[in-house]
Amino acid sequence: MAAANPSTRTLSLAQRDTLLAMGMVLPAILYIVLLLGIPIVLAVVYSLNDVTTGSPVMRFVGLENFTALLDTPDFLRAIGNTFNITLSTLIGVLVLGTIQAELLVRPVRGKWLIRFLILLPWTAPASLSVIAWLWMFDSTFSPIDWVLRGLGLLGHQGALFGDFDNTFWLGRSGFALFSIILVNVWRLLPLGTVIILAGLNGVPRDILEQSEIDGAGYFRRLFHIILPMLIPVFGVTILFTFVFVFTDIITVFILTRGGPANATQVLPTLAFFTGVQGGSLGRGAATALFLLPVLAAVSIVILSLIRRREI
């Protein structure tokens, strides 16, 4: 009996590996198509039609929904607030994350407990943690106001935070924006710290030891060696933080619902209030689609810069 051809047997094994790989990847492809692809296609269809929750009939209007949004002051303000909150959160996460990572990379007793406490805001459900902050910013029983009054920064003439008894964090536009940024930084700081800490642990020890032998001080090593080597890591941190904050609806929805007087309205909440609560699905879908080109452009730029830096 003739033996099987080795090339045929090898080809069969390769085909089996290909089928196995396709079978492993197929669930992820189905997940992306069903939970991401179909909603995006529906959003594009709705944005080009005049469709409401009260009527199943769609009337094609082209780009009318988009042009109408550009003439709406609330939409333009929402764009400004979205970028303001996102960029401010990015700066806070990068600066504080670098400081925390630099402290955690050193040998300290109880480091595991410190890392656990730092990771708590990230592991806690977002809605529950923001509700806790809602209580902390309460206009009457805020513990933050209690501490400020105890420090003499609130409640008398010439105080830093005013001469009234309460700050009204969520009732004044400037303080409301600051509160949202503070909560976002608190939520995303653990993620940024872990990413930067992983980058710090990957810095070659021999380079740092050689710089110490050459007489370089701490800040010179930090700004001339460590931080330049962490630029790709910072890029990953910026990308994740930007995507999370730019598309986040939980913080603004729970804390302010876009108030006071739309002072903290962002694109995700405006799309929800317009499309779901307001019933104008076409206008709400058009509002949400303004997020896609910005996210795509930022992702492409950051990933290309990271790749160029690594090369």
Short mmCIF file of N, CA, C and O in Angstrom, two decimals, residues 89-154:
data_model
loop_
_atom_site.label_atom_id
_atom_site.label_comp_id
_atom_site.label_asym_id
_atom_site.label_seq_id
_atom_site.Cartn_x
_atom_site.Cartn_y
_atom_site.Cartn_z
N THR A 89 -9.23 66.15 31.92
CA THR A 89 -9.07 64.83 32.54
C THR A 89 -7.77 64.17 32.08
O THR A 89 -7.07 63.54 32.89
N LEU A 90 -7.44 64.31 30.80
CA LEU A 90 -6.20 63.75 30.27
C LEU A 90 -4.99 64.30 31.02
O LEU A 90 -4.10 63.55 31.43
N ILE A 91 -4.94 65.61 31.19
CA ILE A 91 -3.81 66.23 31.88
C ILE A 91 -3.71 65.73 33.32
O ILE A 91 -2.63 65.39 33.81
N GLY A 92 -4.86 65.68 34.00
CA GLY A 92 -4.85 65.21 35.38
C GLY A 92 -4.40 63.77 35.51
O GLY A 92 -3.60 63.43 36.40
N VAL A 93 -4.88 62.90 34.62
CA VAL A 93 -4.51 61.49 34.68
C VAL A 93 -3.03 61.30 34.37
O VAL A 93 -2.34 60.52 35.04
N LEU A 94 -2.52 62.01 33.37
CA LEU A 94 -1.10 61.86 33.01
C LEU A 94 -0.18 62.33 34.13
O LEU A 94 0.78 61.65 34.50
N VAL A 95 -0.47 63.51 34.69
CA VAL A 95 0.40 64.08 35.73
C VAL A 95 0.32 63.24 37.00
O VAL A 95 1.35 62.78 37.53
N LEU A 96 -0.88 63.03 37.50
CA LEU A 96 -1.04 62.28 38.76
C LEU A 96 -0.67 60.81 38.58
O LEU A 96 -0.12 60.19 39.49
N GLY A 97 -0.98 60.23 37.41
CA GLY A 97 -0.61 58.84 37.16
C GLY A 97 0.89 58.63 37.14
O GLY A 97 1.39 57.63 37.65
N THR A 98 1.61 59.59 36.55
CA THR A 98 3.07 59.49 36.53
C THR A 98 3.65 59.60 37.94
O THR A 98 4.56 58.85 38.31
N ILE A 99 3.09 60.51 38.74
CA ILE A 99 3.57 60.66 40.12
C ILE A 99 3.30 59.39 40.93
O ILE A 99 4.18 58.89 41.64
N GLN A 100 2.08 58.86 40.82
CA GLN A 100 1.76 57.65 41.56
C GLN A 100 2.61 56.47 41.10
O GLN A 100 3.09 55.69 41.93
N ALA A 101 2.78 56.32 39.80
CA ALA A 101 3.59 55.21 39.29
C ALA A 101 5.03 55.32 39.75
O ALA A 101 5.67 54.32 40.10
N GLU A 102 5.56 56.54 39.76
CA GLU A 102 6.94 56.74 40.21
C GLU A 102 7.10 56.39 41.69
O GLU A 102 8.13 55.87 42.10
N LEU A 103 6.07 56.66 42.47
CA LEU A 103 6.14 56.30 43.89
C LEU A 103 5.97 54.80 44.11
O LEU A 103 6.62 54.20 44.98
N LEU A 104 5.10 54.18 43.31
CA LEU A 104 4.83 52.75 43.49
C LEU A 104 5.97 51.87 42.98
O LEU A 104 6.07 50.71 43.39
N VAL A 105 6.78 52.38 42.07
CA VAL A 105 7.86 51.56 41.53
C VAL A 105 8.99 51.40 42.54
O VAL A 105 9.84 50.51 42.40
N ARG A 106 8.98 52.20 43.59
CA ARG A 106 10.03 52.10 44.60
C ARG A 106 9.69 51.01 45.62
O ARG A 106 8.51 50.72 45.85
N PRO A 107 10.70 50.44 46.25
CA PRO A 107 10.44 49.41 47.27
C PRO A 107 9.86 50.03 48.53
O PRO A 107 10.52 50.78 49.25
N VAL A 108 8.59 49.75 48.80
CA VAL A 108 7.89 50.29 49.97
C VAL A 108 7.15 49.14 50.66
O VAL A 108 6.58 48.27 49.99
N ARG A 109 7.14 49.16 51.96
CA ARG A 109 6.42 48.13 52.71
C ARG A 109 4.91 48.33 52.52
O ARG A 109 4.40 49.44 52.55
N GLY A 110 4.22 47.21 52.34
CA GLY A 110 2.78 47.28 52.12
C GLY A 110 2.40 47.78 50.74
O GLY A 110 1.30 48.32 50.57
N LYS A 111 3.28 47.57 49.76
CA LYS A 111 3.00 48.07 48.41
C LYS A 111 1.75 47.42 47.82
O LYS A 111 0.99 48.06 47.09
N TRP A 112 1.52 46.15 48.14
CA TRP A 112 0.34 45.46 47.59
C TRP A 112 -0.95 46.11 48.08
O TRP A 112 -1.93 46.22 47.33
N LEU A 113 -0.96 46.55 49.35
CA LEU A 113 -2.15 47.21 49.89
C LEU A 113 -2.36 48.56 49.23
O LEU A 113 -3.50 48.94 48.92
N ILE A 114 -1.28 49.28 48.99
CA ILE A 114 -1.39 50.59 48.34
C ILE A 114 -1.92 50.43 46.92
O ILE A 114 -2.80 51.18 46.48
N ARG A 115 -1.42 49.43 46.19
CA ARG A 115 -1.90 49.19 44.83
C ARG A 115 -3.37 48.78 44.84
O ARG A 115 -4.14 49.19 43.96
N PHE A 116 -3.76 48.00 45.82
CA PHE A 116 -5.16 47.59 45.93
C PHE A 116 -6.06 48.80 46.14
O PHE A 116 -7.12 48.94 45.50
N LEU A 117 -5.67 49.70 47.04
CA LEU A 117 -6.47 50.89 47.31
C LEU A 117 -6.53 51.82 46.10
O LEU A 117 -7.56 52.44 45.83
N ILE A 118 -5.43 51.90 45.35
CA ILE A 118 -5.41 52.76 44.17
C ILE A 118 -6.34 52.19 43.09
O ILE A 118 -6.99 52.95 42.35
N LEU A 119 -6.43 50.87 43.00
CA LEU A 119 -7.25 50.24 41.96
C LEU A 119 -8.74 50.23 42.30
O LEU A 119 -9.56 49.94 41.42
N LEU A 120 -9.11 50.53 43.54
CA LEU A 120 -10.51 50.47 43.94
C LEU A 120 -11.44 51.32 43.08
O LEU A 120 -12.52 50.86 42.68
N PRO A 121 -11.11 52.58 42.78
CA PRO A 121 -12.03 53.37 41.94
C PRO A 121 -12.29 52.74 40.58
O PRO A 121 -13.37 52.93 40.01
N TRP A 122 -11.31 52.01 40.04
CA TRP A 122 -11.49 51.40 38.71
C TRP A 122 -12.32 50.14 38.79
O TRP A 122 -13.08 49.83 37.87
N THR A 123 -12.20 49.39 39.88
CA THR A 123 -12.94 48.14 40.00
C THR A 123 -14.39 48.37 40.44
O THR A 123 -15.24 47.52 40.19
N ALA A 124 -14.68 49.48 41.11
CA ALA A 124 -16.04 49.74 41.57
C ALA A 124 -16.94 50.07 40.38
O ALA A 124 -16.49 50.67 39.40
N PRO A 125 -18.21 49.65 40.42
CA PRO A 125 -19.14 50.02 39.33
C PRO A 125 -19.22 51.53 39.17
O PRO A 125 -19.31 52.27 40.14
N ALA A 126 -19.19 51.98 37.93
CA ALA A 126 -19.12 53.41 37.65
C ALA A 126 -20.33 54.15 38.21
O ALA A 126 -20.19 55.23 38.81
N SER A 127 -21.51 53.57 38.05
CA SER A 127 -22.71 54.26 38.51
C SER A 127 -22.71 54.42 40.03
O SER A 127 -23.07 55.49 40.55
N LEU A 128 -22.29 53.38 40.76
CA LEU A 128 -22.28 53.47 42.21
C LEU A 128 -21.26 54.49 42.71
O LEU A 128 -21.53 55.25 43.64
N SER A 129 -20.09 54.51 42.10
CA SER A 129 -19.07 55.46 42.53
C SER A 129 -19.49 56.90 42.23
O SER A 129 -19.25 57.80 43.04
N VAL A 130 -20.14 57.13 41.10
CA VAL A 130 -20.59 58.49 40.78
C VAL A 130 -21.74 58.90 41.70
O VAL A 130 -21.84 60.07 42.09
N ILE A 131 -22.60 57.96 42.08
CA ILE A 131 -23.66 58.28 43.05
C ILE A 131 -23.05 58.68 44.39
O ILE A 131 -23.56 59.58 45.08
N ALA A 132 -21.97 58.02 44.79
CA ALA A 132 -21.28 58.41 46.02
C ALA A 132 -20.75 59.84 45.92
O ALA A 132 -20.86 60.63 46.87
N TRP A 133 -20.20 60.19 44.78
CA TRP A 133 -19.73 61.57 44.57
C TRP A 133 -20.91 62.54 44.54
O TRP A 133 -20.78 63.70 44.97
N LEU A 134 -22.06 62.11 44.05
CA LEU A 134 -23.25 62.96 44.05
C LEU A 134 -23.62 63.36 45.48
O LEU A 134 -24.01 64.51 45.73
N TRP A 135 -23.49 62.42 46.41
CA TRP A 135 -23.74 62.75 47.80
C TRP A 135 -22.67 63.68 48.35
O TRP A 135 -22.97 64.60 49.12
N MET A 136 -21.42 63.48 47.95
CA MET A 136 -20.35 64.34 48.45
C MET A 136 -20.49 65.77 47.95
O MET A 136 -20.04 66.72 48.60
N PHE A 137 -21.13 65.95 46.79
CA PHE A 137 -21.35 67.29 46.25
C PHE A 137 -22.73 67.84 46.63
O PHE A 137 -23.18 68.83 46.04
N ASP A 138 -23.40 67.21 47.58
CA ASP A 138 -24.74 67.63 47.95
C ASP A 138 -24.73 69.10 48.39
O ASP A 138 -23.80 69.57 49.06
N SER A 139 -25.79 69.83 47.98
CA SER A 139 -25.83 71.26 48.25
C SER A 139 -26.01 71.59 49.72
O SER A 139 -25.72 72.72 50.15
N THR A 140 -26.48 70.63 50.53
CA THR A 140 -26.73 70.89 51.94
C THR A 140 -25.81 70.11 52.88
O THR A 140 -25.28 70.67 53.85
N PHE A 141 -25.59 68.83 52.58
CA PHE A 141 -24.85 67.95 53.50
C PHE A 141 -23.49 67.54 52.95
O PHE A 141 -22.97 66.48 53.32
N SER A 142 -22.90 68.31 52.06
CA SER A 142 -21.63 67.95 51.45
C SER A 142 -20.51 67.87 52.49
O SER A 142 -20.24 68.86 53.19
N PRO A 143 -19.84 66.73 52.62
CA PRO A 143 -18.69 66.66 53.54
C PRO A 143 -17.53 67.52 53.08
O PRO A 143 -16.71 67.94 53.89
N ILE A 144 -17.44 67.78 51.79
CA ILE A 144 -16.38 68.66 51.28
C ILE A 144 -16.58 70.07 51.82
O ILE A 144 -15.63 70.73 52.27
N ASP A 145 -17.83 70.56 51.80
CA ASP A 145 -18.11 71.88 52.36
C ASP A 145 -17.83 71.92 53.86
O ASP A 145 -17.36 72.93 54.38
N TRP A 146 -18.12 70.81 54.54
CA TRP A 146 -17.85 70.74 55.99
C TRP A 146 -16.36 70.90 56.27
O TRP A 146 -15.95 71.61 57.19
N VAL A 147 -15.53 70.25 55.46
CA VAL A 147 -14.08 70.36 55.63
C VAL A 147 -13.61 71.78 55.30
O VAL A 147 -12.78 72.36 56.01
N LEU A 148 -14.15 72.35 54.23
CA LEU A 148 -13.76 73.72 53.86
C LEU A 148 -14.14 74.73 54.94
O LEU A 148 -13.38 75.65 55.22
N ARG A 149 -15.31 74.55 55.53
CA ARG A 149 -15.70 75.45 56.62
C ARG A 149 -14.78 75.28 57.82
O ARG A 149 -14.43 76.24 58.50
N GLY A 150 -14.39 74.03 58.08
CA GLY A 150 -13.48 73.80 59.19
C GLY A 150 -12.11 74.41 58.97
O GLY A 150 -11.45 74.83 59.93
N LEU A 151 -11.68 74.50 57.72
CA LEU A 151 -10.38 75.10 57.39
C LEU A 151 -10.47 76.61 57.23
O LEU A 151 -9.44 77.26 56.96
N GLY A 152 -11.66 77.18 57.35
CA GLY A 152 -11.83 78.62 57.21
C GLY A 152 -11.84 79.11 55.78
O GLY A 152 -11.65 80.30 55.54
N LEU A 153 -12.03 78.18 54.82
CA LEU A 153 -12.04 78.56 53.42
C LEU A 153 -13.45 78.81 52.89
O LEU A 153 -13.62 79.11 51.70
N LEU A 154 -14.46 78.70 53.75
CA LEU A 154 -15.84 78.85 53.32
C LEU A 154 -16.68 79.34 54.50
O LEU A 154 -16.45 78.95 55.64
#
